[in-house]
PDB file of C-alpha atoms in Angstrom:
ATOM      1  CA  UNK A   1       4.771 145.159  37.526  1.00  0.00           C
ATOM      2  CA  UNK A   2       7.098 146.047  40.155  1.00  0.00           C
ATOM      3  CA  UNK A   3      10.276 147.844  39.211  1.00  0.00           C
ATOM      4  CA  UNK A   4      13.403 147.500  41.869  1.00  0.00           C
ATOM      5  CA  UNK A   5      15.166 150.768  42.930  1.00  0.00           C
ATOM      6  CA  UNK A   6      18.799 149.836  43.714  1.00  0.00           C
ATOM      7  CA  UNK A   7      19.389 152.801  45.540  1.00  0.00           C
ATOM      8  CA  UNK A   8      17.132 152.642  48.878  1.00  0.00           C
ATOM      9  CA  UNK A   9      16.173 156.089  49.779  1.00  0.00           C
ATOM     10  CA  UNK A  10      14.854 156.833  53.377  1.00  0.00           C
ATOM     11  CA  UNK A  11      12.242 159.393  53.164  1.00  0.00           C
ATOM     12  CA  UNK A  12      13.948 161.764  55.468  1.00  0.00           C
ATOM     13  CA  UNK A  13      10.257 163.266  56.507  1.00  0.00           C
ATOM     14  CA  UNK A  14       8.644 162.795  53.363  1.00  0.00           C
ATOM     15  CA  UNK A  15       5.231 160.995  53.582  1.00  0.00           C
ATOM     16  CA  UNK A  16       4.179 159.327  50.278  1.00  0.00           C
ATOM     17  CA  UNK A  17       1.310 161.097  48.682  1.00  0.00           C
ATOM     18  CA  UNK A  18      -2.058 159.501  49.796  1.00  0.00           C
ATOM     19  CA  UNK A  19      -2.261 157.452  46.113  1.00  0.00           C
ATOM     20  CA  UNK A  20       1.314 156.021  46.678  1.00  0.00           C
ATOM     21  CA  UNK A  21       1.285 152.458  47.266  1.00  0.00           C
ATOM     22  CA  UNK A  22       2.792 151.525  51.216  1.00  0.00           C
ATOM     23  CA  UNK A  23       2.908 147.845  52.615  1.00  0.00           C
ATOM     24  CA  UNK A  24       3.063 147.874  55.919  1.00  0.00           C
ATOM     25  CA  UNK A  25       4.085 144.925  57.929  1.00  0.00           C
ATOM     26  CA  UNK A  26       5.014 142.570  60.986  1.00  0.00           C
ATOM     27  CA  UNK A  27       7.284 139.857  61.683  1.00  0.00           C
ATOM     28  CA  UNK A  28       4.395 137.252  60.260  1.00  0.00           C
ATOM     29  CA  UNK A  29       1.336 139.562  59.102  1.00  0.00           C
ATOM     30  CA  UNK A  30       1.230 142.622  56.122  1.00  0.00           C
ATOM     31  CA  UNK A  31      -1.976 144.716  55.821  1.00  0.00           C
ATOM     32  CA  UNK A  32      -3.771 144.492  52.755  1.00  0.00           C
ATOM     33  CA  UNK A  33      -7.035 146.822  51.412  1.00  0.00           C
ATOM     34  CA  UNK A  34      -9.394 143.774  49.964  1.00  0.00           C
ATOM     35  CA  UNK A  35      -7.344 142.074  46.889  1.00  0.00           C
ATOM     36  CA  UNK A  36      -4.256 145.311  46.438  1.00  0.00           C
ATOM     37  CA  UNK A  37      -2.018 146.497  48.590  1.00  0.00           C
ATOM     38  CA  UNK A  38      -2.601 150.047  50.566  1.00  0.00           C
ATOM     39  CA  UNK A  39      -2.490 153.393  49.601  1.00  0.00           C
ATOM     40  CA  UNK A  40      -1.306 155.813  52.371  1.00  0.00           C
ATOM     41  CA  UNK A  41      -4.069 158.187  52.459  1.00  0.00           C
ATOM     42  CA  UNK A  42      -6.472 155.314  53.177  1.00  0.00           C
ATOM     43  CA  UNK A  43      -3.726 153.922  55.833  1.00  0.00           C
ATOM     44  CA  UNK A  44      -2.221 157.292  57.706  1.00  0.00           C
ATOM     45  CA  UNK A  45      -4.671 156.887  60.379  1.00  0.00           C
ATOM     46  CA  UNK A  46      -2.858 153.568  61.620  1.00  0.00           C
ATOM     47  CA  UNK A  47       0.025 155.565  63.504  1.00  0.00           C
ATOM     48  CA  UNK A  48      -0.062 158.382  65.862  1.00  0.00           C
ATOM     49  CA  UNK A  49       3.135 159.561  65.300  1.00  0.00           C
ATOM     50  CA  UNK A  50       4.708 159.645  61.554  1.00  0.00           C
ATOM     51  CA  UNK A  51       6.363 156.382  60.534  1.00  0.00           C
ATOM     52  CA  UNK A  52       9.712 155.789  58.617  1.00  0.00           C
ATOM     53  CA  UNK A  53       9.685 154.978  55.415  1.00  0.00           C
ATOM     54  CA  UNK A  54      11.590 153.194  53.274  1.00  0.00           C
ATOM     55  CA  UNK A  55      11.219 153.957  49.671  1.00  0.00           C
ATOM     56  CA  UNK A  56      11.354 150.429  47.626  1.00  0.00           C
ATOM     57  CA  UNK A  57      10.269 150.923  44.024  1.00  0.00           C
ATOM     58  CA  UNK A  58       7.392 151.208  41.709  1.00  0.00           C
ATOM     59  CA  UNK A  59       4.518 149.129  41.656  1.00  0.00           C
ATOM     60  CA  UNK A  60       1.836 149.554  38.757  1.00  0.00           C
ATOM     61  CA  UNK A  61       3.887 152.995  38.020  1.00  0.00           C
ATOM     62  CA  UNK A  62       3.384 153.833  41.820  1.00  0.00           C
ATOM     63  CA  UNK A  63       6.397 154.881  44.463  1.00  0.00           C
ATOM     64  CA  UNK A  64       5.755 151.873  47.320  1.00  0.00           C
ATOM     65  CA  UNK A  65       7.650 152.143  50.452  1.00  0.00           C
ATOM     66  CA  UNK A  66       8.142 149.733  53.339  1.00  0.00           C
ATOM     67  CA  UNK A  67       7.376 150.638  56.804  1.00  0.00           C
ATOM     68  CA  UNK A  68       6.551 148.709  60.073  1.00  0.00           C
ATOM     69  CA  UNK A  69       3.438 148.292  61.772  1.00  0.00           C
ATOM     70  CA  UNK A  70       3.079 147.632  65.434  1.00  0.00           C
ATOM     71  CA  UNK A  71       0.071 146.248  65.630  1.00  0.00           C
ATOM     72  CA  UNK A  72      -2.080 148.751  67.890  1.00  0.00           C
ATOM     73  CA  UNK A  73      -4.319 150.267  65.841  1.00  0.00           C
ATOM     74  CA  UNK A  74      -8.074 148.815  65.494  1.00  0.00           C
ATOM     75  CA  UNK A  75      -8.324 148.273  60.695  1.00  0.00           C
ATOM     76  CA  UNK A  76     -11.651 149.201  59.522  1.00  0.00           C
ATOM     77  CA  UNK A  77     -12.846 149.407  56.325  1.00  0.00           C
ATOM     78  CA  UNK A  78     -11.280 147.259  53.389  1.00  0.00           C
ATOM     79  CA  UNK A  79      -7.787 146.870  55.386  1.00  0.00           C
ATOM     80  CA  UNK A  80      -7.069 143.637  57.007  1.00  0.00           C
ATOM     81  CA  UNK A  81      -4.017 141.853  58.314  1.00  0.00           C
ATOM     82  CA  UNK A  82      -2.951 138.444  56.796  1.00  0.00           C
ATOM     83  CA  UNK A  83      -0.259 136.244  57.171  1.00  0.00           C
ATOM     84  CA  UNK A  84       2.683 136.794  54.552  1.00  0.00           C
ATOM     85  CA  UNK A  85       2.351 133.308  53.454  1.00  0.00           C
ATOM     86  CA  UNK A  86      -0.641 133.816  52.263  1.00  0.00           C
ATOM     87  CA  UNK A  87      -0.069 137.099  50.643  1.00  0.00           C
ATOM     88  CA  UNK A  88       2.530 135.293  49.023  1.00  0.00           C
ATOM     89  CA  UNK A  89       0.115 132.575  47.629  1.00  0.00           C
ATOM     90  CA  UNK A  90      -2.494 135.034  46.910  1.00  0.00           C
ATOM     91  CA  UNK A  91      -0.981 137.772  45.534  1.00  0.00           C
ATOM     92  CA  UNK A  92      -0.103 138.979  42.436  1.00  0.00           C
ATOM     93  CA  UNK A  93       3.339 138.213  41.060  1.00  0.00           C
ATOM     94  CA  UNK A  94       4.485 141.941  41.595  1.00  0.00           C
ATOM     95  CA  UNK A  95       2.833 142.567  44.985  1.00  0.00           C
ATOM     96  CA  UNK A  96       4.668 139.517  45.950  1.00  0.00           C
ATOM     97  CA  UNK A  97       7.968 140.861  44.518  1.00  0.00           C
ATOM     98  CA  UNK A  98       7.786 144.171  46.347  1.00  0.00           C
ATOM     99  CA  UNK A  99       6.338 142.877  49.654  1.00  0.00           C
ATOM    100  CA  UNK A 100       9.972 140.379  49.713  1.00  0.00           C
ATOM    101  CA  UNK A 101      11.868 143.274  49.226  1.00  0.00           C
ATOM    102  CA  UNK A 102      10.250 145.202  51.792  1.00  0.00           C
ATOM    103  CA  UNK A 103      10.517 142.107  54.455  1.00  0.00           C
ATOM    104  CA  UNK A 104      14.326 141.361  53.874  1.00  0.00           C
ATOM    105  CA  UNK A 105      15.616 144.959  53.678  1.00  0.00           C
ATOM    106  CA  UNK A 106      13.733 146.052  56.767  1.00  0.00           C
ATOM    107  CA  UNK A 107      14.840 143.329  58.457  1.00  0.00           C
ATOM    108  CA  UNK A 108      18.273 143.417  57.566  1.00  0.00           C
ATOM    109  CA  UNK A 109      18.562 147.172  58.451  1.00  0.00           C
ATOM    110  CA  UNK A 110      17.042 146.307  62.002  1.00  0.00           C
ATOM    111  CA  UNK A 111      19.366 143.536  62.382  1.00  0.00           C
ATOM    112  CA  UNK A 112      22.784 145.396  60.664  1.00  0.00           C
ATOM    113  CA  UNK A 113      22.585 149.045  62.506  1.00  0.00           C
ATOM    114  CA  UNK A 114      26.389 149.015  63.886  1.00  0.00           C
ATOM    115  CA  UNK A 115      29.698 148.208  62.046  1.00  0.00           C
ATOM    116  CA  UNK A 116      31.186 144.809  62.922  1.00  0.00           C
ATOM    117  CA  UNK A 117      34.422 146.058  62.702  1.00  0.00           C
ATOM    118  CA  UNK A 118      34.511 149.104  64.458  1.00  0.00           C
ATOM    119  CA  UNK A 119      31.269 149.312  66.004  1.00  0.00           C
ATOM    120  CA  UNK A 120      30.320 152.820  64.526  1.00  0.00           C
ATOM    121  CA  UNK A 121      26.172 153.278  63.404  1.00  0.00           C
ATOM    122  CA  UNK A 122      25.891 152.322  59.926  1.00  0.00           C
ATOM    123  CA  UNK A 123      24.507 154.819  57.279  1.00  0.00           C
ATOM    124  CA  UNK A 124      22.701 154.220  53.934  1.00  0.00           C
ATOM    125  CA  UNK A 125      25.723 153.989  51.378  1.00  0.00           C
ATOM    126  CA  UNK A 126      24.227 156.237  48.939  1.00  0.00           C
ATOM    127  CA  UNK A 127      25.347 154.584  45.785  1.00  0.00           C
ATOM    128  CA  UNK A 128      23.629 150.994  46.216  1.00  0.00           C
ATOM    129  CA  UNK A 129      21.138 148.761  48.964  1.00  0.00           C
ATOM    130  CA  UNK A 130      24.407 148.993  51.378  1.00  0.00           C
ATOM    131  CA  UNK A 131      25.038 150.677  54.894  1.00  0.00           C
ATOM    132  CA  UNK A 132      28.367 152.063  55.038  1.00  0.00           C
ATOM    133  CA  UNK A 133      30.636 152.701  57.986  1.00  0.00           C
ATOM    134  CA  UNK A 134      31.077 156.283  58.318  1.00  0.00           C
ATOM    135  CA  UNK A 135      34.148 155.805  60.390  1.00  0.00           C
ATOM    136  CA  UNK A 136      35.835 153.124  58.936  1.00  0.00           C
ATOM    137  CA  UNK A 137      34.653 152.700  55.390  1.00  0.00           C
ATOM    138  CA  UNK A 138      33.074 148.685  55.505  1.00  0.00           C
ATOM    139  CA  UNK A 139      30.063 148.455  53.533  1.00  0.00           C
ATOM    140  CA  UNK A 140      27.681 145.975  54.409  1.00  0.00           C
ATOM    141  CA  UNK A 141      24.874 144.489  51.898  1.00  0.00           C
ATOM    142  CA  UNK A 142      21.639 142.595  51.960  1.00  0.00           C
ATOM    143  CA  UNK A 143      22.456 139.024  52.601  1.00  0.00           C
ATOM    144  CA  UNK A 144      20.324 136.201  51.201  1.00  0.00           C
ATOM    145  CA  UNK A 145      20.315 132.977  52.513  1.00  0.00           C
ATOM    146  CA  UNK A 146      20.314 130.076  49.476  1.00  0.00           C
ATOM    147  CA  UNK A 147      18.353 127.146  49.918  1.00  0.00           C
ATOM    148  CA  UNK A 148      17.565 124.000  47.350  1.00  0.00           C
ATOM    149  CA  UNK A 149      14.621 122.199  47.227  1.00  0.00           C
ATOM    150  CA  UNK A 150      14.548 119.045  44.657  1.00  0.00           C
ATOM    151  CA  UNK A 151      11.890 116.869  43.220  1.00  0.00           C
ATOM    152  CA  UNK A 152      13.857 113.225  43.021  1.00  0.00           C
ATOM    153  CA  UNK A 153      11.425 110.861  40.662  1.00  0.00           C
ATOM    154  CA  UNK A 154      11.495 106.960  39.827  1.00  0.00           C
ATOM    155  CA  UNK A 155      10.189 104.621  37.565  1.00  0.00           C
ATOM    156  CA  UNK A 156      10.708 106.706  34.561  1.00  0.00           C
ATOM    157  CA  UNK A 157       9.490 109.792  36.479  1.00  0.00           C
ATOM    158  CA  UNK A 158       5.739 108.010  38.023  1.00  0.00           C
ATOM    159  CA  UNK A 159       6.697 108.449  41.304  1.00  0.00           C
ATOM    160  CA  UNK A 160       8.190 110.966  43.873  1.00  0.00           C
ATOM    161  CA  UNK A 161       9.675 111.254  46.354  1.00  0.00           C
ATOM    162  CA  UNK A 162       7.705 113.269  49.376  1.00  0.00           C
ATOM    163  CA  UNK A 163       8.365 113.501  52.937  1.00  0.00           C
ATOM    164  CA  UNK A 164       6.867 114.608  55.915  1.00  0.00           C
ATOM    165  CA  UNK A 165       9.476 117.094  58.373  1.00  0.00           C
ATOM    166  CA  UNK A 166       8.615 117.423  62.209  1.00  0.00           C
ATOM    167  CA  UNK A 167       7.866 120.926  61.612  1.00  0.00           C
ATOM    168  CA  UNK A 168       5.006 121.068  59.299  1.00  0.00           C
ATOM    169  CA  UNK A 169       1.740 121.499  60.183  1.00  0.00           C
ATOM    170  CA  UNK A 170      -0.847 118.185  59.851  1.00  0.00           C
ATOM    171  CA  UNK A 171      -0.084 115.634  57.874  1.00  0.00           C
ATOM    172  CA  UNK A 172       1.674 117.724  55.045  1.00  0.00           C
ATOM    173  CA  UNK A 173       4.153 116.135  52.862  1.00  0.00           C
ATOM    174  CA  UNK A 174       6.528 118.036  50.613  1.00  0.00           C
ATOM    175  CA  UNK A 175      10.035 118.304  48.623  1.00  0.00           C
ATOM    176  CA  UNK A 176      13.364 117.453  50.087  1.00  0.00           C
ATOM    177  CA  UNK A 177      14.845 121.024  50.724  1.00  0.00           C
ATOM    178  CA  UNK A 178      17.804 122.538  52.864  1.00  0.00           C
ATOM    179  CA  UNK A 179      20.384 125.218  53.027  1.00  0.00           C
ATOM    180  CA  UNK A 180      23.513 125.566  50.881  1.00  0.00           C
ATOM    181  CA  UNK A 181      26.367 125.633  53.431  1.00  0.00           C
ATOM    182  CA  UNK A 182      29.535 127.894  53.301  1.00  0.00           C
ATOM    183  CA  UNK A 183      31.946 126.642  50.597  1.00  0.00           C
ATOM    184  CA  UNK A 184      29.055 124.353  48.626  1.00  0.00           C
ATOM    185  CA  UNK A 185      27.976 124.445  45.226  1.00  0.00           C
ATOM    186  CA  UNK A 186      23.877 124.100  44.935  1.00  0.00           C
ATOM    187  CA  UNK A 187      24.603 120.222  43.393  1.00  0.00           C
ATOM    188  CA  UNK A 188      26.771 119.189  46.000  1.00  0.00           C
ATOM    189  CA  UNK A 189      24.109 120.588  48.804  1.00  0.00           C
ATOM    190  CA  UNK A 190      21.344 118.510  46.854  1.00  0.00           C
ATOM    191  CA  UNK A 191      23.630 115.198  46.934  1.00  0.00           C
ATOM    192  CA  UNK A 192      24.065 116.199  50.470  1.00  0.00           C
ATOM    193  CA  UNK A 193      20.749 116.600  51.884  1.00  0.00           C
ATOM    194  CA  UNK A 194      19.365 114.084  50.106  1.00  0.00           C
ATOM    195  CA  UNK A 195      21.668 111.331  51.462  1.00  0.00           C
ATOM    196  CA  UNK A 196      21.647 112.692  55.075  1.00  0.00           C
ATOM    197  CA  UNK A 197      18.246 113.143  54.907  1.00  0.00           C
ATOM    198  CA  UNK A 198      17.080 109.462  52.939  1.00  0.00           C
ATOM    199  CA  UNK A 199      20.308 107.800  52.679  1.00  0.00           C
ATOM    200  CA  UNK A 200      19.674 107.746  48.430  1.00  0.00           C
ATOM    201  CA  UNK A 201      21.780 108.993  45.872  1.00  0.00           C
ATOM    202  CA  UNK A 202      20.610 110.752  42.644  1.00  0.00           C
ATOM    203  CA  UNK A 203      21.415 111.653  39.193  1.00  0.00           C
ATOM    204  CA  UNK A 204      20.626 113.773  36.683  1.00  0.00           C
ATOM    205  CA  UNK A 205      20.099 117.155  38.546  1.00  0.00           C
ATOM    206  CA  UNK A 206      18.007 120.218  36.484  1.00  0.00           C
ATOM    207  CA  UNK A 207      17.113 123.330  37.399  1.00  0.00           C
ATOM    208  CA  UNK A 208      13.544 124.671  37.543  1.00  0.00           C
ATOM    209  CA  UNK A 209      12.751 127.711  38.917  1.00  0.00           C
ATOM    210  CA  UNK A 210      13.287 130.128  42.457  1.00  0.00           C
ATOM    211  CA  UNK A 211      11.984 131.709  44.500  1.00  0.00           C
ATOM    212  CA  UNK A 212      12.193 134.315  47.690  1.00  0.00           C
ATOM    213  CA  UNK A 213      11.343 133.499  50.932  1.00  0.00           C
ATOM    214  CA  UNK A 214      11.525 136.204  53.418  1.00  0.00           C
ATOM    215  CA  UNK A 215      11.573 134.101  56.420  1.00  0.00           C
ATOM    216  CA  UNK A 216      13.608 135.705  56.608  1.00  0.00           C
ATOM    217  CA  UNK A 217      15.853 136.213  53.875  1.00  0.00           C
ATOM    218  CA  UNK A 218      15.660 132.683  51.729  1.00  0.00           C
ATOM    219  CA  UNK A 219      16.105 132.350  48.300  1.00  0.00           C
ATOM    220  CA  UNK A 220      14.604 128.845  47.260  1.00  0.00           C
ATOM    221  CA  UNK A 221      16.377 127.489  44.237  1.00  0.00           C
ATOM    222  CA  UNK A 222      14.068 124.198  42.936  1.00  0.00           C
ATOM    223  CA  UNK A 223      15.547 121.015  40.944  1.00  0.00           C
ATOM    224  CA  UNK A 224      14.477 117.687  39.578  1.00  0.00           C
ATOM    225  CA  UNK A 225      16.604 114.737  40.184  1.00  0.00           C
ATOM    226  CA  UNK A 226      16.021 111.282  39.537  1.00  0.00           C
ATOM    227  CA  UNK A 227      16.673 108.058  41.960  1.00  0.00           C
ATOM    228  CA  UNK A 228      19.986 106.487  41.492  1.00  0.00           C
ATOM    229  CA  UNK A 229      20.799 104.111  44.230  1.00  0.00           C
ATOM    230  CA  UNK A 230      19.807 103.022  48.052  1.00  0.00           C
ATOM    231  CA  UNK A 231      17.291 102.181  50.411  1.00  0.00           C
ATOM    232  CA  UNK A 232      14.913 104.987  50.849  1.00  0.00           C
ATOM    233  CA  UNK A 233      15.211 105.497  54.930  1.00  0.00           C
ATOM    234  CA  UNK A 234      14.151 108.927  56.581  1.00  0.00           C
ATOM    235  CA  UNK A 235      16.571 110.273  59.334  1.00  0.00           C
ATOM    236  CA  UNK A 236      13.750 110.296  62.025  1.00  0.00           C
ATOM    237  CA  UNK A 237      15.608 113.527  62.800  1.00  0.00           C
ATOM    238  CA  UNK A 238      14.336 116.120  60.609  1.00  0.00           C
ATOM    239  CA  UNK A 239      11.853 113.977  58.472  1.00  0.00           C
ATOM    240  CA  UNK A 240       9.616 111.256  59.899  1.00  0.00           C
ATOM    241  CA  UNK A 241       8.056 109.722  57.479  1.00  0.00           C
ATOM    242  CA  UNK A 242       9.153 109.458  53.347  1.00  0.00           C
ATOM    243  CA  UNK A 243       8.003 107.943  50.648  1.00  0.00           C
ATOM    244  CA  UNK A 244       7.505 107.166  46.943  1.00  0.00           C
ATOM    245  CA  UNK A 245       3.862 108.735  45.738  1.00  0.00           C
ATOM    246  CA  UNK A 246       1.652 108.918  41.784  1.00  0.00           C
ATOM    247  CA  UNK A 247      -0.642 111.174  40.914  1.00  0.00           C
ATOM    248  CA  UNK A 248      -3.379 108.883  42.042  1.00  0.00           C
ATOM    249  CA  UNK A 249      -1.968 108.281  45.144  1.00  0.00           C
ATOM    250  CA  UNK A 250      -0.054 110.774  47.318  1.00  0.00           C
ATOM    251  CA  UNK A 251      -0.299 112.451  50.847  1.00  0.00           C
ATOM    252  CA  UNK A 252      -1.942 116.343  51.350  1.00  0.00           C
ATOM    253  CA  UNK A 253       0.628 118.549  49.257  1.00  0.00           C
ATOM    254  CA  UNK A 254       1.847 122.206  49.981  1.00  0.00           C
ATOM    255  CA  UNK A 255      -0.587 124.675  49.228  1.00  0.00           C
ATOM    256  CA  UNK A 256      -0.675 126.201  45.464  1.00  0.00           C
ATOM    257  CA  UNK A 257       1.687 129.040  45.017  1.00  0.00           C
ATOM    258  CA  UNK A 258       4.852 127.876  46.988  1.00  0.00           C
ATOM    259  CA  UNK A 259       7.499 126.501  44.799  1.00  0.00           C
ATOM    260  CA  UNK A 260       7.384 122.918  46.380  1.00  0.00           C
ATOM    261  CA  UNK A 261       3.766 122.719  44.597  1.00  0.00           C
ATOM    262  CA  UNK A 262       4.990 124.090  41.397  1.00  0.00           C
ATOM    263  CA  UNK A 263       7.761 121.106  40.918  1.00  0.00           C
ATOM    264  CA  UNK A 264       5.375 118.854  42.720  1.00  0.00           C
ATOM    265  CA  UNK A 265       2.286 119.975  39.712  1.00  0.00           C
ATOM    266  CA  UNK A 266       4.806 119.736  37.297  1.00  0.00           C
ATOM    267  CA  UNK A 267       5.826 115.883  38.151  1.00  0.00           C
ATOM    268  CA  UNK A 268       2.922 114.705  38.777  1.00  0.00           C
ATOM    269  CA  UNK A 269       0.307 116.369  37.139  1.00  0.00           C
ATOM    270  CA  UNK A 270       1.831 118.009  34.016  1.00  0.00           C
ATOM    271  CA  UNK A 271       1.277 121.286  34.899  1.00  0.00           C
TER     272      UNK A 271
END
C-alpha cells in the first residue's frame, strides 16, 4: 500500500535509514533489488557524494523518497536497472503508485525552479506539493497532463476498433488515444480525436478506468464508445493503418498492464 504525503518534505541532510524504501531513477530506467524496490542501506554505495532526497510517502509502512540517479555507478548484487514501462507492468499496484509520484514531482521541480512572473528561485510552499515565490507570492503546482484513450466497438460490441500509430514499435496495434486540449471537456476530446483521427463518429461514451503515465506527467483517462456513423479512414498522419478486429482475429496488442490492454481484455475477451 502506498500512502501519499501532500506535503513534500526535502530531507534537508537527512539520509533515510538503511531499511527505508528509496527509488532511484532516470529519465527512462528506475533501479530495482530483484521483484521490490530498494532499501538505502543496500543502495548508498551508488553515489559518491550524498544525494537529495525527496521524501514521497509510505510504502508497506516504510518512508520512500525519490532521488536521481546518474547512471555511473557499476549495480551488483540483486539491483538492476529497468525501463519504467516495465516497472509499471510488472510491479505491484503500490510500487507503481509511488514510483509515478516520484517521476512527475522530480521532474516538475527540475523543470519549475524560477518564478514565471518575477523570475525569483522557487521554494517548497510548505503547506502543500507547491513551490512558492518567495518574492512575489505565486505558487506553482504539479501539473498533469489529461489524456483519453477509448475503446469504440461494432456489431453489438464483436468488433473493435484498433489502429496502428507511426510511433509504435513493430506491428503493434492499440486504442484511439490523445490529449484533452485547453478549454475541452474529456467527451468532446473523444468525438474529436476520433473523427480527426478515422473520420467516424460515436455514441454512447462510458468511463472505465485511469491511469498515470509519467512520460512525463499523463494521466490516461479510458472509455468505451460504440460506432455511430462513417467510413472508417485513418489520417495516414498519426495512424497508418485501422481497423475493425474479434477476439479470434486481431493484430499483436499492447502488452498486459497498460490501460489500452485492460479496455482491450475487457472487449474482447471478458476480462
Amino acid at each position: 500500500m502506498f500512502e501519499f504525503i501532500q506535503k513534500l518534505q526535502d530531507t534537508c541532510g537527512k539520509v533515510p535509514a538503511d531499511d527505508e524504501f528509496i527509488i532511484p531513477f532516470t529519465a527512462r530506467t528506475v533501479i530495482v533489488s530483484g521483484s521490490r524496490l530498494l532499501h538505502w542501506g543496500e543502495a548508498a554505495h551508488l553515489w559518491q557524494d550524498e544525494p537529495e532526497f525527496l521524501l514521497l510517502g509510505k510504502v508497506d509502512g516504510k518512508n520512500c523518497f525519490a532521488v536521481e540517479f546518474d547512471g555511473n555507478s557499476e549495480l551488483a548484487g540483486n539491483l538492476q536497472e529497468i525501463q519504467i514501462r516495465q516497472f509499471l507492468f510488472e510491479f505491484p499496484e503500490s510500487y507503481q503508485q509511488a514510483l509515478c509520484r516520484a517521476k512527475v514531482l522530480q521532474t516538475w521541480r527540475k523543470e519549475h525552479r524560477f518564478c514565471g512572473m518575477c523570475r525569483a528561485v522557487l521554494q517548497p510552499s510548505g503547506n502543500d506539493a507547491g513551490l512558492i515565490c518567495p518574492a512575489c507570492g505565486k505558487i506553482y503546482y504539479p501539473q498533469l497532463a489529461p489524456a483519453v484513450i477509448v475503446g469504440i466497438t461494432r456489431n453489438d460490441g464483436r468488433e473493435l476498433l484498433l489502429a496502428h500509430n507511426r510511433r509504435f514499435a513493430g506491428n503493434m496495434y492499440s486504442l484511439i488515444a490523445g490529449f484533452v486540449e485547453a478549454g475541452e471537456s474529456l467527451e468532446a476530446a473523444i468525438h474529436r480525436e476520433v473523427w480527426e483521427e478515422c473520420a467516424i463518429r460515436v455514441k454512447n461514451l462510458r468511463y472505465v478506468t485511469s491511469q498515470v503515465w509519467p512520460f512525463p506527467n499523463s494521466l490516461m483517462l479510458a472509455f468505451t464508445a460504440e460506432y455511430d456513423s462513417g467510413n472508417l479512414a485513418p489520417d495516414g498522419e498519426e495512424l497508418s493503418d485501422a481497423g475493425w478486429f474479434t477476439a479470434e482475429n486481431h493484430p499483436e496488442l499492447p502488452s498486459p498492464g497498460s490501460v489500452a490492454r485492460t479496455v482491450i481484455n475487457s472487449i474482447l475477451f471478458n476480462r
